[in-house]
Amino acid sequence: MAVPARTCGASLPGPARTALSWPGHGSRPGLSARRPAARPPRPLSLLLPPLLLFPLLAAPGASAYSFPQQHTMQHWARRLEQEIDGVMRIFGGVQQLREIYKDNRNLFEVQENEPQKLVEKVAGDIESLLDRKVQALKRLADAAENFQKAHRWQDNIKEEDIVYYDAKADAELDDPESEDVERGSKASTLRLDFVEDSNFKNKVNYSYTAVQIPTDIYKGSTVILNELNWTEALENVFIENRRQDPTLLWQVFGSATGVTRYYPATPWRAPKKIDLYDVRRRPWYIQGASSPKDMVIIVDVSGSVSGLTLKLMKTSVCEMLDTLSDDDYVNVASFNEKAQPVSCFTHLVQANVRNKKVFKEAVQGMVAKGTTGYKAGFEYAFDQLQNSNITRANCNKMIMMFTDGGEDRVQDVFEKYNWPNRTVRVFTFSVGQHNYDVTPLQWMACTNKGYYFEIPSIGAIRINTQEYLDVLGRPMVLAGKEAKQVQWTNVYEDALGLGLVVTGTLPVFNLTQDGPGEKKNQLILGVMGIDVALNDIKRLTPNYTLGANGYVFAIDLNGYVLLHPNLKPQTTNFREPVTLDFLDAELEDENKEEIRRSMIDGNKGHKQIRTLVKSLDERYIDEVMRNYTWVPIRSTNYSLGLVLPPYSTFYLQANLSDQILQVKLPISKLKDFEFLLPSSFESEGHVFIAPREYCKELNASDNNTEFLKNFIELMEKVTPDSKQCNNFLLHNLILDTGITQQLVERVWRDQDLNTYSLLAVFAATDGGITRVFPNKAAEDWTETPEPFNASFYRRSLDNHGYVFKPPQQDARLRPLELENDTVGILVSTAVELSLGGRTLRPAVVGVKLDLEAWAEKFKVLASNRTHQDQPQKQCGPNSHCEMDCEVNNEDLLCVLIDDGGFLVLSNQNHQWDQVGRFFSEVDANLMLALYNNSFYTRKESYDYQAACAPLPPGNLGAAPRGIFVPTIADFLNLAWWTSAAAWSLFQQLLYGLIYHSWFQADPAEAEGNPEVRESSCVMKQTQYYFGSVNASYNAIIDCGNCSRLFHAQRLTHTNLLFVVAEKPLCSQCEAGRLLQKETHCPADGPEQCELVQRPRYRRGPHICFDYNATEDTSDCGRGASFPPSLGVLVSLQLLLLLSLPPRPQPQVHAHPSRRL
């Protein structure tokens, strides 16, 4: 099997050649002779008879020895298999544990997991949970529309007339440079007391709402004060909602003016740098405020675009991209005389996080040159939107043009592509300070149902790149009740610290009549949202009845997971949703693609598949059987799935009713509870209990000793029928305590572990017990106390036979410390019960091998000695002997490698401290040969949830350095001082003074947790697992004068490969090296340009509001422009500078009809 090309990470050098036959008959030539050319791999049984296959060959330094023959190595393999099986039969106690379960048959019942019933019940429970939130949302939205309709607009409203709790007030008081400290706030800001609430993971006040206003919006503007005035009435509705449903979390109204009012009140989590939070840019607001979008952004890069204006355009495009969600599609192009895409994307692509990142990086490479050609830009955009051969949103269609100005109206283009139906809206953006007539730009927008905006400076970018959402909201408002449908979002990070949430959203419409003609208002007031924590949804799913490898998952219409055990983002940026595709959460195959498609289509289904699963520690791959069952969650865009291994069809449920004579007795009086007490550990072995939520009042702790202490103390007070405890978990724990204690009594206690070089024996159960014997071995026990989260436990259930797990090592760390015989190798196997024709696996048992002692034993078992006390055989000078792994360890390498390619045992003493390392790091040449001969198969995948240390800053990374820098000739040229470039530079310097912190703020730090230093990235993972070869193989690693012989054979009933090979004579074949460790992909995983050519199946929301015949498009933006006079402009800017406080407070850019 040839090594395939790598997508990312280090490239793999060419492999050494291999062959599976020996060179002819007769004596082997000297090691300096060249061996024959490589042949395709074939099983040895198809070649020569064993006796003819291995002639006597001279070995270096021991001319009387030959490489061992096949039957000899097979004999060694059988001895290894027998030794392992014998130890596990004596100490593992699999058979004895089966008998113990049968002897205690009266203490438990066997229950069945019925997948269809289970998944339908959970889907119904989730639907009920979300429906309660929907009812609360509808009450809020109706109340908001009525409150606003009854509100009377006040032109003369003052700050002192409004009383509210400013969520950022505490942070601003702590900041000596804040606006309120410097100017003195006129608003009557409430000071509140807060109490800690574990449900919100925050301090809250249930009597008030809190208000958050974006930093770049002036709190004292008339629009904002009127907004605060009428939204105050929402407070009572929030409180009533909570009274009806105490499980409600954040209730939020996000206003189209930027004001956020949320309940309950809590202080804002302000970052150290400038706070750039704006509710209108949150994923849930964007989804609720408009229907899906197909957007083409075209950017004027003609020569007239100065350095500063081009910088403003690049920033504007990036901010525009941030207003798009995964339901939207987008492309970005630049134009002068011709139009071309800025990135590798040649058509509309989904506006997901990774695609937007490609656009943002590509936009930075735009260069201004040539002449302006609006026609080329618009024709390109219309062609993009008319392409029906690609996946797209198929709802709102729009073109966003950024330019510094021009005179061409390109009416012929609009007549050809867009008129008379005007299905594509055109939004135009005049960027920078210039002396061009903006009338053509206004005309383009107004005649194509769009809007015209001006972006004269950095401070206007964020406001004006999101106002277009108001225009897109018009058809929704005019549709009335038909558009009042609750939508549920993707998973994202809550800005107030709740963790991962989904949000139900409902648009809020302006119901007032506009104008004397009683014309219906078409403005969206904002979006109402209610959060649901993912943890609350997880609590509705069965936790421990599905077994360690069973689980529930849910996906949305994009195929992104809402629930999944592998949804574990290492870092979160609350500006973006958490988008992990189902096919990335698991190892992708055709069966899962079909399941995903069926779930997205809202179908029910069931399918048993053979698939690959990754181990919990991400080192191994197992091929397993899984049963998938799925149903839609009604009234939502979600679909729920259940995954069960065949052996988890049944599970044990403890029945301790016969032991409970008096329900008033505490649980600590039950039989077998005494074996949980530390006082019993010396004789019965140490017990670790899984840190599960057995009772509501049980204090959690990461220290298992402390957790056990808390558990025992609580059990002294709790009765078996207590309502505060989970009886299933509690009784199963006590049952397994007694079951494992009997294993100690019947098997372990009377055995001498040292005789077999064992450090420990252990048993772990579904009930949450891990018993390690003897007690002192617990000091070196490093496995997690939760069996369901232990890699050895989950792999043992999925594999038949004995699973070896060497200690995990990282090549970057120093080797193992072999002191006091504490380094051990776990060997485990599942206990399979058959009770009344029902099969299940409720426990795993195993031993911990002493590494050094078993390495010595390994030598003896792979030698010509029959036992360790027998003296080594010596080979006389006139006789021919076969080499073995003990006598000839200087010439012969013998190793045991597990199914992931990690070293388990070696006959080389210097390799003992490398046990647990990927074998390519130990012997790259031999590992590559094993791979190329199909002993191993490779699986590559991508981790899209990884966290990486930030890259060192480069010279081109800082935004402020991107401004236009005039030359000396420019300064000496009088004409330059009256040009647009001079004005742009002067205006940039002024804004640099005023908005100093904006230029220095890192968006990631400004909006996220300032303590987080890592950022999200994509890591490439490579795992190896056994290939299709099961036979005994012999082969030559053909590398000229450095060729090597080797033999490889799987050990039956284990996950081990036994390999015997000549030690390498030189290092010239060391070029080929397989990589297993994670590698950072600088290009964010698989090439995005290739992935978008084969997009995964998805469906957009089933509703679309992009047209209404009654829409009034007359409000399409206004603007003015005048030629820059240096004296006038300097005077205006100085006046502006003197009138503004040191911190910026730009006025809200509201539409004229925004007055409510």
PDB file of C-alpha atoms in Angstrom, residues 700-788:
ATOM      1  CA  ALA A 700     -18.776  17.741  43.293  1.00  0.00           C
ATOM      2  CA  SER A 701     -14.984  17.579  43.439  1.00  0.00           C
ATOM      3  CA  ASP A 702     -12.199  16.846  40.962  1.00  0.00           C
ATOM      4  CA  ASN A 703     -10.385  14.981  43.742  1.00  0.00           C
ATOM      5  CA  ASN A 704     -11.917  11.495  43.894  1.00  0.00           C
ATOM      6  CA  THR A 705     -10.919  10.964  47.523  1.00  0.00           C
ATOM      7  CA  GLU A 706     -12.724  14.137  48.502  1.00  0.00           C
ATOM      8  CA  PHE A 707     -15.706  13.244  46.290  1.00  0.00           C
ATOM      9  CA  LEU A 708     -15.963   9.844  47.969  1.00  0.00           C
ATOM     10  CA  LYS A 709     -15.823  11.517  51.368  1.00  0.00           C
ATOM     11  CA  ASN A 710     -18.647  13.893  50.369  1.00  0.00           C
ATOM     12  CA  PHE A 711     -20.635  10.955  49.051  1.00  0.00           C
ATOM     13  CA  ILE A 712     -20.272   8.900  52.242  1.00  0.00           C
ATOM     14  CA  GLU A 713     -21.249  11.856  54.433  1.00  0.00           C
ATOM     15  CA  LEU A 714     -24.383  12.461  52.392  1.00  0.00           C
ATOM     16  CA  MET A 715     -25.329   8.785  52.438  1.00  0.00           C
ATOM     17  CA  GLU A 716     -25.393   8.915  56.240  1.00  0.00           C
ATOM     18  CA  LYS A 717     -28.404  11.230  55.892  1.00  0.00           C
ATOM     19  CA  VAL A 718     -30.182  10.079  52.747  1.00  0.00           C
ATOM     20  CA  THR A 719     -32.781   7.300  52.682  1.00  0.00           C
ATOM     21  CA  PRO A 720     -32.980   4.877  49.724  1.00  0.00           C
ATOM     22  CA  ASP A 721     -36.248   6.377  48.495  1.00  0.00           C
ATOM     23  CA  SER A 722     -35.067   9.983  48.730  1.00  0.00           C
ATOM     24  CA  LYS A 723     -36.525  12.229  46.031  1.00  0.00           C
ATOM     25  CA  GLN A 724     -33.320  14.243  45.788  1.00  0.00           C
ATOM     26  CA  CYS A 725     -31.289  11.255  44.552  1.00  0.00           C
ATOM     27  CA  ASN A 726     -31.142   9.341  41.300  1.00  0.00           C
ATOM     28  CA  ASN A 727     -32.062   5.869  42.525  1.00  0.00           C
ATOM     29  CA  PHE A 728     -30.903   4.178  39.325  1.00  0.00           C
ATOM     30  CA  LEU A 729     -27.379   5.561  39.686  1.00  0.00           C
ATOM     31  CA  LEU A 730     -27.260   5.123  43.436  1.00  0.00           C
ATOM     32  CA  HIS A 731     -28.476   1.522  43.587  1.00  0.00           C
ATOM     33  CA  ASN A 732     -26.328   0.401  40.633  1.00  0.00           C
ATOM     34  CA  LEU A 733     -23.290   1.897  42.364  1.00  0.00           C
ATOM     35  CA  ILE A 734     -23.958  -0.070  45.538  1.00  0.00           C
ATOM     36  CA  LEU A 735     -24.699  -3.246  43.554  1.00  0.00           C
ATOM     37  CA  ASP A 736     -21.368  -3.019  41.710  1.00  0.00           C
ATOM     38  CA  THR A 737     -19.549  -2.293  44.964  1.00  0.00           C
ATOM     39  CA  GLY A 738     -20.665  -5.677  46.255  1.00  0.00           C
ATOM     40  CA  ILE A 739     -20.082  -7.480  42.935  1.00  0.00           C
ATOM     41  CA  THR A 740     -16.465  -6.293  42.653  1.00  0.00           C
ATOM     42  CA  GLN A 741     -15.809  -7.039  46.351  1.00  0.00           C
ATOM     43  CA  GLN A 742     -16.779 -10.652  45.736  1.00  0.00           C
ATOM     44  CA  LEU A 743     -14.260 -10.741  42.897  1.00  0.00           C
ATOM     45  CA  VAL A 744     -11.585  -9.742  45.409  1.00  0.00           C
ATOM     46  CA  GLU A 745     -12.755 -12.430  47.770  1.00  0.00           C
ATOM     47  CA  ARG A 746     -12.955 -15.228  45.221  1.00  0.00           C
ATOM     48  CA  VAL A 747      -9.976 -14.433  42.974  1.00  0.00           C
ATOM     49  CA  TRP A 748      -7.567 -11.657  43.804  1.00  0.00           C
ATOM     50  CA  ARG A 749      -6.954 -11.905  47.536  1.00  0.00           C
ATOM     51  CA  ASP A 750      -5.392 -15.379  47.460  1.00  0.00           C
ATOM     52  CA  GLN A 751      -3.134 -14.778  44.461  1.00  0.00           C
ATOM     53  CA  ASP A 752       0.480 -13.617  44.558  1.00  0.00           C
ATOM     54  CA  LEU A 753       0.729 -10.826  41.982  1.00  0.00           C
ATOM     55  CA  ASN A 754       4.518 -10.735  42.155  1.00  0.00           C
ATOM     56  CA  THR A 755       4.766 -14.296  40.867  1.00  0.00           C
ATOM     57  CA  TYR A 756       3.375 -13.108  37.552  1.00  0.00           C
ATOM     58  CA  SER A 757       5.039  -9.674  37.676  1.00  0.00           C
ATOM     59  CA  LEU A 758       1.784  -7.778  38.068  1.00  0.00           C
ATOM     60  CA  LEU A 759       1.542  -4.329  39.620  1.00  0.00           C
ATOM     61  CA  ALA A 760      -2.244  -4.447  40.016  1.00  0.00           C
ATOM     62  CA  VAL A 761      -5.494  -6.087  39.051  1.00  0.00           C
ATOM     63  CA  PHE A 762      -8.664  -4.079  38.511  1.00  0.00           C
ATOM     64  CA  ALA A 763     -12.320  -4.130  37.584  1.00  0.00           C
ATOM     65  CA  ALA A 764     -14.476  -1.269  36.289  1.00  0.00           C
ATOM     66  CA  THR A 765     -18.235  -1.346  35.844  1.00  0.00           C
ATOM     67  CA  ASP A 766     -21.111   0.445  34.140  1.00  0.00           C
ATOM     68  CA  GLY A 767     -22.369   1.301  37.617  1.00  0.00           C
ATOM     69  CA  GLY A 768     -19.399   3.644  38.145  1.00  0.00           C
ATOM     70  CA  ILE A 769     -17.079   1.503  40.323  1.00  0.00           C
ATOM     71  CA  THR A 770     -13.371   1.075  39.601  1.00  0.00           C
ATOM     72  CA  ARG A 771     -11.744  -1.296  42.114  1.00  0.00           C
ATOM     73  CA  VAL A 772      -7.934  -1.510  42.077  1.00  0.00           C
ATOM     74  CA  PHE A 773      -6.155  -4.259  44.026  1.00  0.00           C
ATOM     75  CA  PRO A 774      -3.981  -4.079  46.086  1.00  0.00           C
ATOM     76  CA  ASN A 775      -4.693  -0.750  47.770  1.00  0.00           C
ATOM     77  CA  LYS A 776      -1.148   0.574  47.306  1.00  0.00           C
ATOM     78  CA  ALA A 777      -1.507   0.253  43.520  1.00  0.00           C
ATOM     79  CA  ALA A 778      -4.055   3.078  43.613  1.00  0.00           C
ATOM     80  CA  GLU A 779      -1.194   5.515  44.215  1.00  0.00           C
ATOM     81  CA  ASP A 780      -0.027   4.981  40.623  1.00  0.00           C
ATOM     82  CA  TRP A 781      -3.489   4.644  39.074  1.00  0.00           C
ATOM     83  CA  THR A 782      -3.821   7.399  36.476  1.00  0.00           C
ATOM     84  CA  GLU A 783      -7.026   6.362  34.694  1.00  0.00           C
ATOM     85  CA  THR A 784     -10.102   8.537  35.080  1.00  0.00           C
ATOM     86  CA  PRO A 785     -12.516   7.379  37.816  1.00  0.00           C
ATOM     87  CA  GLU A 786     -15.421   7.655  35.349  1.00  0.00           C
ATOM     88  CA  PRO A 787     -15.333   4.363  33.385  1.00  0.00           C
ATOM     89  CA  PHE A 788     -17.435   5.853  30.589  1.00  0.00           C
TER      90      PHE A 788
END
